mmCIF file of C-alpha atoms in Angstrom:
data_model
loop_
_atom_site.group_PDB
_atom_site.id
_atom_site.type_symbol
_atom_site.label_atom_id
_atom_site.label_comp_id
_atom_site.label_asym_id
_atom_site.label_seq_id
_atom_site.Cartn_x
_atom_site.Cartn_y
_atom_site.Cartn_z
ATOM 1 C CA MET A 1 -6.654 -24.380 27.378
ATOM 2 C CA CYS A 2 -5.509 -24.291 23.590
ATOM 3 C CA ASP A 3 -8.403 -27.342 23.637
ATOM 4 C CA GLY A 4 -10.177 -25.629 20.935
ATOM 5 C CA LYS A 5 -12.640 -25.341 23.158
ATOM 6 C CA ALA A 6 -13.826 -22.382 24.330
ATOM 7 C CA ASP A 7 -13.791 -22.696 27.979
ATOM 8 C CA CYS A 8 -14.211 -19.213 28.741
ATOM 9 C CA THR A 9 -17.338 -17.562 26.474
ATOM 10 C CA ASP A 10 -15.257 -14.629 25.191
ATOM 11 C CA GLY A 11 -12.959 -17.271 24.260
ATOM 12 C CA THR A 12 -9.862 -15.952 25.870
ATOM 13 C CA ASP A 13 -8.285 -19.402 26.922
ATOM 14 C CA GLU A 14 -7.870 -20.100 23.170
ATOM 15 C CA PRO A 15 -5.331 -17.123 22.106
ATOM 16 C CA SER A 16 -3.762 -16.941 18.408
ATOM 17 C CA THR A 17 -0.653 -18.431 20.656
ATOM 18 C CA CYS A 18 -2.590 -21.796 20.272
ATOM 19 C CA GLY A 19 -0.987 -24.286 18.066
ATOM 20 C CA LYS A 20 2.598 -22.546 17.689
ATOM 21 C CA LYS A 21 5.214 -24.171 18.557
ATOM 22 C CA PRO A 22 7.099 -23.045 21.508
ATOM 23 C CA LEU A 23 10.597 -21.572 21.461
ATOM 24 C CA PRO A 24 13.547 -22.806 21.764
ATOM 25 C CA GLN A 25 14.787 -23.086 25.413
ATOM 26 C CA LEU A 26 18.401 -22.158 24.250
ATOM 27 C CA LYS A 27 16.372 -18.903 21.775
ATOM 28 C CA THR A 28 13.865 -17.377 24.913
ATOM 29 C CA GLY A 29 15.580 -18.640 28.050
ATOM 30 C CA GLY A 30 12.224 -19.016 29.420
ATOM 31 C CA LYS A 31 8.691 -18.458 28.938
ATOM 32 C CA ASN A 32 8.801 -14.673 29.934
ATOM 33 C CA CYS A 33 9.880 -12.054 27.571
ATOM 34 C CA SER A 34 12.120 -11.132 30.866
ATOM 35 C CA LEU A 35 14.506 -13.129 29.449
ATOM 36 C CA LEU A 36 15.881 -12.526 25.697
ATOM 37 C CA ASN A 37 13.014 -11.096 24.741
ATOM 38 C CA GLY A 38 10.958 -13.681 24.590
ATOM 39 C CA GLY A 39 13.055 -14.656 21.442
ATOM 40 C CA CYS A 40 11.302 -11.993 19.674
ATOM 41 C CA GLU A 41 12.912 -9.586 17.170
ATOM 42 C CA GLY A 42 10.751 -7.317 17.544
ATOM 43 C CA SER A 43 8.374 -5.733 20.760
ATOM 44 C CA CYS A 44 7.628 -8.934 24.168
ATOM 45 C CA SER A 45 3.934 -8.767 25.678
ATOM 46 C CA ASP A 46 3.538 -11.262 28.378
ATOM 47 C CA THR A 47 0.322 -13.783 28.313
ATOM 48 C CA ARG A 48 -1.277 -15.413 30.241
ATOM 49 C CA TRP A 49 -0.312 -18.269 28.041
ATOM 50 C CA GLY A 50 3.546 -17.230 26.830
ATOM 51 C CA VAL A 51 5.013 -14.389 25.015
ATOM 52 C CA GLN A 52 3.408 -12.503 22.316
ATOM 53 C CA CYS A 53 5.713 -11.141 19.751
ATOM 54 C CA SER A 54 4.941 -8.381 17.844
ATOM 55 C CA CYS A 55 6.673 -5.221 15.470
ATOM 56 C CA THR A 56 7.310 -2.009 14.423
ATOM 57 C CA SER A 57 6.129 0.321 11.681
ATOM 58 C CA GLY A 58 7.592 -0.539 8.223
ATOM 59 C CA TRP A 59 7.661 -4.138 9.848
ATOM 60 C CA GLN A 60 5.374 -7.574 10.015
ATOM 61 C CA LEU A 61 4.981 -10.894 11.949
ATOM 62 C CA GLN A 62 7.276 -13.959 9.802
ATOM 63 C CA PRO A 63 5.208 -16.579 9.762
ATOM 64 C CA ASP A 64 7.799 -17.089 12.447
ATOM 65 C CA GLY A 65 6.231 -16.286 15.201
ATOM 66 C CA TRP A 66 9.068 -14.232 17.040
ATOM 67 C CA SER A 67 10.698 -12.741 14.364
ATOM 68 C CA CYS A 68 9.890 -9.087 12.259
ATOM 69 C CA GLY A 69 10.607 -8.834 8.481
ATOM 70 C CA ASP A 70 9.995 -5.480 5.880
ATOM 71 C CA VAL A 71 6.319 -3.969 4.769
ATOM 72 C CA ASP A 72 6.631 -3.128 0.960
ATOM 73 C CA GLU A 73 4.714 -0.455 1.607
ATOM 74 C CA CYS A 74 5.802 0.670 -2.745
ATOM 75 C CA SER A 75 4.348 -2.765 -3.928
ATOM 76 C CA LEU A 76 0.817 -2.139 -1.869
ATOM 77 C CA ALA A 77 -2.273 -1.343 -3.935
ATOM 78 C CA TYR A 78 -2.619 1.893 -3.570
ATOM 79 C CA GLY A 79 1.186 2.549 -1.307
ATOM 80 C CA PRO A 80 2.161 5.690 0.593
ATOM 81 C CA CYS A 81 3.089 8.011 -2.937
ATOM 82 C CA SER A 82 1.390 9.646 -4.807
ATOM 83 C CA GLN A 83 4.220 9.557 -7.852
ATOM 84 C CA LEU A 84 7.359 8.242 -6.960
ATOM 85 C CA CYS A 85 8.153 5.556 -4.107
ATOM 86 C CA HIS A 86 11.667 4.323 -2.906
ATOM 87 C CA ASN A 87 11.079 1.880 -0.185
ATOM 88 C CA THR A 88 13.568 0.671 2.528
ATOM 89 C CA PRO A 89 14.739 -1.321 5.668
ATOM 90 C CA GLY A 90 11.269 -0.682 8.037
ATOM 91 C CA SER A 91 10.011 2.742 5.760
ATOM 92 C CA TYR A 92 10.078 3.924 2.525
ATOM 93 C CA SER A 93 10.714 7.796 0.802
ATOM 94 C CA CYS A 94 8.904 9.248 -1.783
ATOM 95 C CA GLY A 95 9.787 11.673 -4.319
ATOM 96 C CA CYS A 96 8.395 13.476 -7.735
ATOM 97 C CA ILE A 97 9.413 13.734 -11.200
ATOM 98 C CA GLN A 98 10.741 16.055 -12.821
ATOM 99 C CA GLY A 99 8.897 19.971 -12.572
ATOM 100 C CA HIS A 100 7.212 18.250 -9.091
ATOM 101 C CA GLN A 101 8.124 19.060 -6.009
ATOM 102 C CA LEU A 102 7.494 17.194 -2.625
ATOM 103 C CA TYR A 103 5.648 19.535 -0.115
ATOM 104 C CA ASN A 104 3.928 16.448 3.021
ATOM 105 C CA GLY A 105 6.129 13.838 2.445
ATOM 106 C CA THR A 106 3.885 12.082 0.075
ATOM 107 C CA ASP A 107 2.349 14.336 -2.242
ATOM 108 C CA CYS A 108 3.766 16.771 -4.796
ATOM 109 C CA ARG A 109 2.559 19.858 -6.150
ATOM 110 C CA VAL A 110 3.485 21.179 -9.088
ATOM 111 C CA THR A 111 6.207 23.707 -9.599
ATOM 112 C CA ASP A 112 6.973 24.825 -13.163
ATOM 113 C CA ASP A 113 4.411 27.096 -15.563
ATOM 114 C CA ASP A 114 4.814 24.314 -18.335
ATOM 115 C CA VAL A 115 1.907 21.996 -16.634
ATOM 116 C CA LYS A 116 -0.972 20.248 -18.636
ATOM 117 C CA ILE A 117 -4.362 19.305 -17.806
ATOM 118 C CA LEU A 118 -5.711 16.020 -18.358
ATOM 119 C CA ILE A 119 -9.697 16.210 -19.290
ATOM 120 C CA ALA A 120 -12.301 14.018 -19.971
ATOM 121 C CA ALA A 121 -14.311 15.467 -22.954
ATOM 122 C CA ASP A 122 -16.954 14.001 -25.282
ATOM 123 C CA LYS A 123 -16.038 11.257 -26.622
ATOM 124 C CA GLU A 124 -12.059 11.874 -26.203
ATOM 125 C CA LEU A 125 -9.500 11.815 -23.771
ATOM 126 C CA GLY A 126 -7.920 15.893 -24.463
ATOM 127 C CA ILE A 127 -4.394 18.456 -23.105
ATOM 128 C CA LEU A 128 -5.102 21.418 -21.472
ATOM 129 C CA ASP A 129 -2.475 23.416 -22.095
ATOM 130 C CA ARG A 130 -2.621 26.057 -18.976
ATOM 131 C CA ARG A 131 -0.057 28.342 -20.242
ATOM 132 C CA THR A 132 -0.756 28.865 -23.254
ATOM 133 C CA GLY A 133 -4.810 27.282 -22.895
ATOM 134 C CA ILE A 134 -4.536 25.587 -26.037
ATOM 135 C CA TYR A 135 -6.252 21.817 -26.399
ATOM 136 C CA GLU A 136 -4.670 18.930 -28.168
ATOM 137 C CA MET A 137 -7.049 14.891 -27.797
ATOM 138 C CA LEU A 138 -4.882 12.631 -26.709
ATOM 139 C CA ILE A 139 -7.215 9.556 -27.060
ATOM 140 C CA PRO A 140 -10.544 9.359 -29.156
ATOM 141 C CA VAL A 141 -12.699 7.056 -27.097
ATOM 142 C CA THR A 142 -16.621 5.179 -28.033
ATOM 143 C CA SER A 143 -18.181 5.725 -25.077
ATOM 144 C CA ARG A 144 -18.497 9.127 -23.792
ATOM 145 C CA PRO A 145 -15.657 9.637 -20.512
ATOM 146 C CA SER A 146 -16.676 11.247 -17.250
ATOM 147 C CA SER A 147 -13.946 11.191 -15.364
ATOM 148 C CA VAL A 148 -10.549 10.184 -16.107
ATOM 149 C CA ALA A 149 -6.872 9.155 -14.207
ATOM 150 C CA TYR A 150 -2.951 8.454 -15.685
ATOM 151 C CA ASP A 151 -1.120 6.196 -14.175
ATOM 152 C CA LEU A 152 3.062 7.640 -14.456
ATOM 153 C CA ASN A 153 4.699 4.375 -13.818
ATOM 154 C CA ARG A 154 2.664 2.681 -15.413
ATOM 155 C CA ASN A 155 2.478 5.109 -18.081
ATOM 156 C CA MET A 156 -1.885 4.066 -18.918
ATOM 157 C CA TYR A 157 -4.859 5.782 -18.584
ATOM 158 C CA PHE A 158 -7.832 5.232 -16.575
ATOM 159 C CA TRP A 159 -11.727 6.482 -17.324
ATOM 160 C CA VAL A 160 -14.513 5.960 -15.945
ATOM 161 C CA ASP A 161 -17.908 6.735 -18.681
ATOM 162 C CA LYS A 162 -21.236 7.523 -17.871
ATOM 163 C CA VAL A 163 -22.794 4.545 -17.559
ATOM 164 C CA LEU A 164 -20.191 3.891 -15.310
ATOM 165 C CA ASN A 165 -18.193 1.102 -16.720
ATOM 166 C CA VAL A 166 -14.460 1.222 -15.597
ATOM 167 C CA PHE A 167 -11.505 1.344 -18.898
ATOM 168 C CA ILE A 168 -7.894 1.201 -19.082
ATOM 169 C CA LEU A 169 -5.980 2.282 -21.930
ATOM 170 C CA GLY A 170 -2.103 1.267 -22.233
ATOM 171 C CA LYS A 171 -2.443 0.403 -25.886
ATOM 172 C CA PRO A 172 -4.469 1.916 -29.341
ATOM 173 C CA ASN A 173 -8.033 0.147 -27.711
ATOM 174 C CA SER A 174 -9.784 0.442 -24.754
ATOM 175 C CA VAL A 175 -10.487 -2.594 -22.604
ATOM 176 C CA PRO A 176 -12.705 -2.749 -19.658
ATOM 177 C CA LEU A 177 -11.923 -3.276 -16.497
ATOM 178 C CA TYR A 178 -16.006 -3.837 -15.042
#
């Protein structure tokens, strides 16, 4: 057990707690969850090898194996909110820019009539005003875009061309991502 060798065929004698420093006796009062929650800040589970700590949603177990730290959901590559995100301890809240309303806790819908649609056209990106029907070229591009997206937080345009090159525009020149 906890010797680096799997004595059981399924490896259950080598749990994730192997090699971790035991919690000082003062903190836990023992090696089980019945005394001071086993020293765990979050949830505690008794195992054959001692306590196993875990954290609730919105928190993650820290390297010490006992404490829980906040997960910043807003800083994840694909955060939970479609527009604005505000991290709070153990959670987050979403918001919308002017002219939009939060409708399911994470996504935003247009509330006014002043809607503009971003369009990938032949060798350009453009905007169509839904109310007036007027199309205006926004950015000339050297490729033939087939789809386009806009990152509101970074004020950047992304598009995929007909040969599946991905481009980003943060400055006047387009730069291939890959």
